[in-house]
Coordinates of C-alpha atoms in Angstrom, one line a residue:
X2 CA -22.4 -33.2 12.7
X3 CA -22.1 -33.4 8.9
X4 CA -23.7 -30.7 6.9
X5 CA -25.8 -31.5 3.8
X6 CA -22.9 -30.4 1.7
X7 CA -20.5 -32.8 3.4
X8 CA -23.0 -35.6 3.2
X9 CA -23.3 -34.9 -0.6
X10 CA -19.5 -35.0 -0.9
X11 CA -19.4 -38.4 0.8
X12 CA -22.0 -39.7 -1.6
X13 CA -20.2 -38.8 -4.8
X14 CA -19.6 -41.7 -7.2
X15 CA -21.4 -45.0 -7.6
X16 CA -21.6 -47.8 -5.1
X17 CA -19.3 -49.9 -7.3
X18 CA -16.8 -47.1 -7.4
X19 CA -17.0 -46.6 -3.6
X20 CA -16.4 -50.3 -3.1
X21 CA -13.5 -50.4 -5.5
X22 CA -11.9 -47.3 -3.9
X23 CA -12.6 -48.3 -0.2
X24 CA -8.8 -48.7 0.5
X25 CA -8.3 -45.0 -0.5
X26 CA -11.4 -43.2 0.7
X27 CA -11.3 -40.7 3.6
X28 CA -14.5 -40.1 5.6
X29 CA -15.7 -36.9 7.2
X30 CA -15.8 -37.0 11.0
X31 CA -16.3 -33.3 11.9
X32 CA -15.5 -29.9 10.6
X33 CA -15.6 -26.2 11.0
X34 CA -15.6 -23.1 8.7
X35 CA -12.4 -21.2 9.2
X36 CA -13.2 -18.3 6.9
X37 CA -16.4 -17.1 5.2
X38 CA -15.5 -14.6 2.6
X39 CA -17.6 -12.8 -0.1
X40 CA -16.1 -15.1 -2.7
X41 CA -14.2 -18.0 -1.1
X42 CA -14.8 -20.1 2.0
X43 CA -12.1 -22.0 3.9
X44 CA -13.0 -25.3 5.6
X45 CA -11.1 -27.4 8.1
X46 CA -12.3 -31.0 8.4
X47 CA -11.2 -33.9 10.4
X48 CA -11.4 -37.1 8.4
X49 CA -10.9 -40.8 9.1
X50 CA -8.2 -42.4 7.0
X51 CA -8.4 -45.8 5.4
X52 CA -6.2 -47.2 8.2
X53 CA -8.5 -45.8 10.9
X54 CA -6.4 -42.8 12.0
X55 CA -7.7 -39.3 12.0
X56 CA -6.2 -36.4 9.9
X57 CA -7.0 -32.8 9.2
X58 CA -7.8 -31.4 5.8
X59 CA -7.9 -27.7 5.1
X60 CA -9.4 -26.6 1.7
X61 CA -11.1 -23.8 -0.2
X62 CA -14.8 -24.1 -1.1
X63 CA -15.5 -22.5 -4.4
X64 CA -18.9 -21.8 -6.1
X65 CA -17.6 -23.2 -9.5
X66 CA -16.7 -21.4 -12.7
X67 CA -16.7 -21.5 -16.4
X68 CA -14.1 -20.8 -19.1
X69 CA -14.7 -20.0 -22.7
X70 CA -12.4 -20.8 -25.7
X71 CA -13.7 -18.2 -28.2
X72 CA -12.9 -19.0 -31.8
X73 CA -12.7 -16.1 -34.2
X74 CA -13.6 -16.4 -37.8
X75 CA -10.0 -15.8 -38.9
X76 CA -8.7 -18.8 -37.0
X77 CA -7.4 -16.8 -34.1
X78 CA -8.5 -17.0 -30.5
X79 CA -9.9 -14.2 -28.3
X80 CA -8.1 -13.9 -24.9
X81 CA -7.6 -11.5 -22.1
X82 CA -4.7 -9.9 -20.4
X83 CA -5.5 -9.2 -16.7
X84 CA -3.5 -8.3 -13.6
X85 CA -3.8 -11.2 -11.1
X86 CA -3.0 -9.9 -7.7
X87 CA -1.8 -13.2 -6.1
X88 CA 0.7 -13.6 -9.0
X89 CA 1.7 -10.0 -8.9
X90 CA 1.6 -9.7 -12.7
X91 CA -0.5 -9.6 -15.8
X92 CA -1.6 -13.0 -17.0
X93 CA -2.8 -14.2 -20.4
X94 CA -5.9 -16.3 -20.2
X95 CA -9.2 -17.3 -21.8
X96 CA -12.3 -15.5 -20.6
X97 CA -13.7 -17.0 -17.4
X98 CA -15.9 -16.3 -14.4
X99 CA -17.6 -17.8 -11.4
X100 CA -21.1 -19.3 -11.4
X101 CA -23.8 -17.3 -9.6
X102 CA -26.0 -19.3 -7.2
X103 CA -28.3 -21.7 -9.2
X104 CA -26.9 -20.5 -12.5
X105 CA -26.7 -23.0 -15.4
X106 CA -23.1 -23.3 -16.7
X107 CA -24.0 -22.5 -20.3
X108 CA -25.9 -19.4 -19.3
X109 CA -23.0 -18.3 -17.2
X110 CA -20.6 -18.9 -20.1
X111 CA -22.7 -16.7 -22.4
X112 CA -23.0 -14.0 -19.7
X113 CA -19.3 -14.0 -18.9
X114 CA -18.3 -13.8 -22.6
X115 CA -20.6 -10.9 -23.2
X116 CA -19.7 -9.0 -20.1
X117 CA -15.9 -9.4 -20.4
X118 CA -15.4 -9.2 -24.1
X119 CA -18.6 -7.7 -25.6
X120 CA -19.0 -10.7 -27.9
X121 CA -21.9 -13.0 -28.4
X122 CA -21.6 -16.5 -30.0
X123 CA -24.0 -18.2 -32.3
X124 CA -22.8 -21.7 -31.4
X125 CA -21.6 -23.3 -28.2
X126 CA -20.0 -26.6 -27.2
X127 CA -19.4 -28.0 -23.8
X128 CA -16.0 -29.8 -23.6
X129 CA -15.8 -31.0 -20.0
X130 CA -14.9 -29.9 -16.5
X131 CA -11.5 -29.0 -15.1
X132 CA -10.5 -29.5 -11.4
X133 CA -7.5 -27.2 -11.2
X134 CA -6.5 -27.5 -7.5
X135 CA -7.7 -30.8 -6.2
X136 CA -5.3 -30.8 -3.1
X137 CA -6.8 -27.7 -1.6
X138 CA -10.0 -26.6 -3.4
X139 CA -13.2 -28.2 -4.7
X140 CA -13.4 -25.7 -7.6
X141 CA -14.7 -27.1 -10.9
X142 CA -14.3 -25.1 -14.1
X143 CA -16.7 -26.0 -16.9
X144 CA -15.0 -25.6 -20.3
X145 CA -17.0 -24.2 -23.2
X146 CA -16.1 -23.5 -26.8
X147 CA -17.8 -20.6 -28.7
X148 CA -17.8 -19.8 -32.4
X149 CA -19.7 -17.5 -34.8
X150 CA -18.7 -14.5 -32.7
X151 CA -20.4 -11.2 -33.1
X152 CA -18.8 -8.1 -31.5
X153 CA -20.7 -5.8 -29.2
X154 CA -20.1 -3.7 -26.0
X155 CA -18.3 -4.9 -22.9
X156 CA -20.0 -4.6 -19.6
X157 CA -17.2 -5.1 -17.0
X158 CA -17.8 -5.4 -13.3
X159 CA -16.8 -2.4 -11.1
X160 CA -13.1 -2.6 -10.4
X161 CA -12.5 -5.0 -13.3
X162 CA -9.8 -4.0 -15.8
X163 CA -8.7 -6.2 -18.7
X164 CA -7.3 -6.0 -22.2
X165 CA -8.6 -8.1 -25.1
X166 CA -6.1 -9.7 -27.4
X167 CA -6.2 -12.0 -30.4
X168 CA -3.6 -14.8 -30.9
X169 CA -3.2 -17.8 -33.1
X170 CA -3.1 -21.3 -31.7
X171 CA 0.6 -21.5 -32.9
X172 CA 1.4 -18.4 -30.8
X173 CA -0.2 -19.9 -27.7
X174 CA 1.6 -23.3 -28.2
X175 CA 5.0 -21.5 -28.5
X176 CA 4.3 -19.6 -25.3
X177 CA 3.2 -22.7 -23.5
X178 CA 6.4 -24.4 -24.6
X179 CA 8.7 -21.6 -23.4
X180 CA 6.9 -21.1 -20.1
X181 CA 5.4 -17.7 -20.9
X182 CA 1.8 -19.1 -20.7
X183 CA 1.2 -20.7 -17.4
X184 CA -2.5 -20.3 -16.5
X185 CA -3.8 -23.8 -15.9
X186 CA -7.3 -23.4 -17.4
X187 CA -5.9 -21.7 -20.5
X188 CA -3.4 -24.5 -21.0
X189 CA -6.2 -27.1 -20.7
X190 CA -8.3 -25.1 -23.1
X191 CA -5.4 -25.1 -25.6
X192 CA -5.1 -28.9 -25.2
X193 CA -8.8 -29.4 -25.9
X194 CA -8.4 -27.1 -29.0
X195 CA -5.5 -29.1 -30.3
X196 CA -7.2 -32.5 -29.8
X197 CA -10.5 -31.3 -31.4
X198 CA -8.7 -29.8 -34.4
X199 CA -6.8 -33.1 -34.8
X200 CA -10.1 -35.0 -34.9
X201 CA -9.2 -36.9 -31.7
X202 CA -11.8 -35.3 -29.4
X203 CA -15.4 -34.4 -30.4
X204 CA -17.4 -31.3 -29.6
X205 CA -21.2 -31.3 -29.8
X206 CA -22.1 -27.8 -31.1
X207 CA -25.4 -26.3 -30.3
X208 CA -27.1 -23.0 -31.0
X209 CA -26.8 -20.3 -28.3
X210 CA -29.5 -20.3 -25.6
X211 CA -31.7 -17.2 -26.0

């Protein structure tokens, strides 16, 4: 029996889109929760393929997240260096964090920026959403830009260790080109920054939510 969440997934998109993509769509038949962790959940579903056969899909359910591209007044960007255990090394990345249950993405972005960096921002702009692992996860990362930064005090979670660094867009572009910068969300944030600064993509700036 399909859960409310699975029914919602099947209902994504408009009727016109569903009709247009009928030759590609897979439909939920039955499923089971393989792992129910504190942070991630692993689901195994059986789906009916467009040709009528049944296949298995295993994937990670994620609560969603935000990423912030913080613009400093001197033109540099505020980033973090943090050890990422699955990679076994320190990674350079923009500030980010997961959504709490029922939390609005902008409020989450403001909270994460303050907690991880100690900075508040006077203005915010929502750029879009990034789906970074579509073959095995439903995670969506909402991308925000922040400017008018005012420094304050970090409030890191217990067991969270990170180093704040400041780099120019040119430095990040060079590291992306030589393969030193590989974090997907940070690369997408850099792409958005490049396109916005070139006047190709627009950002709708708004005052911070109190």
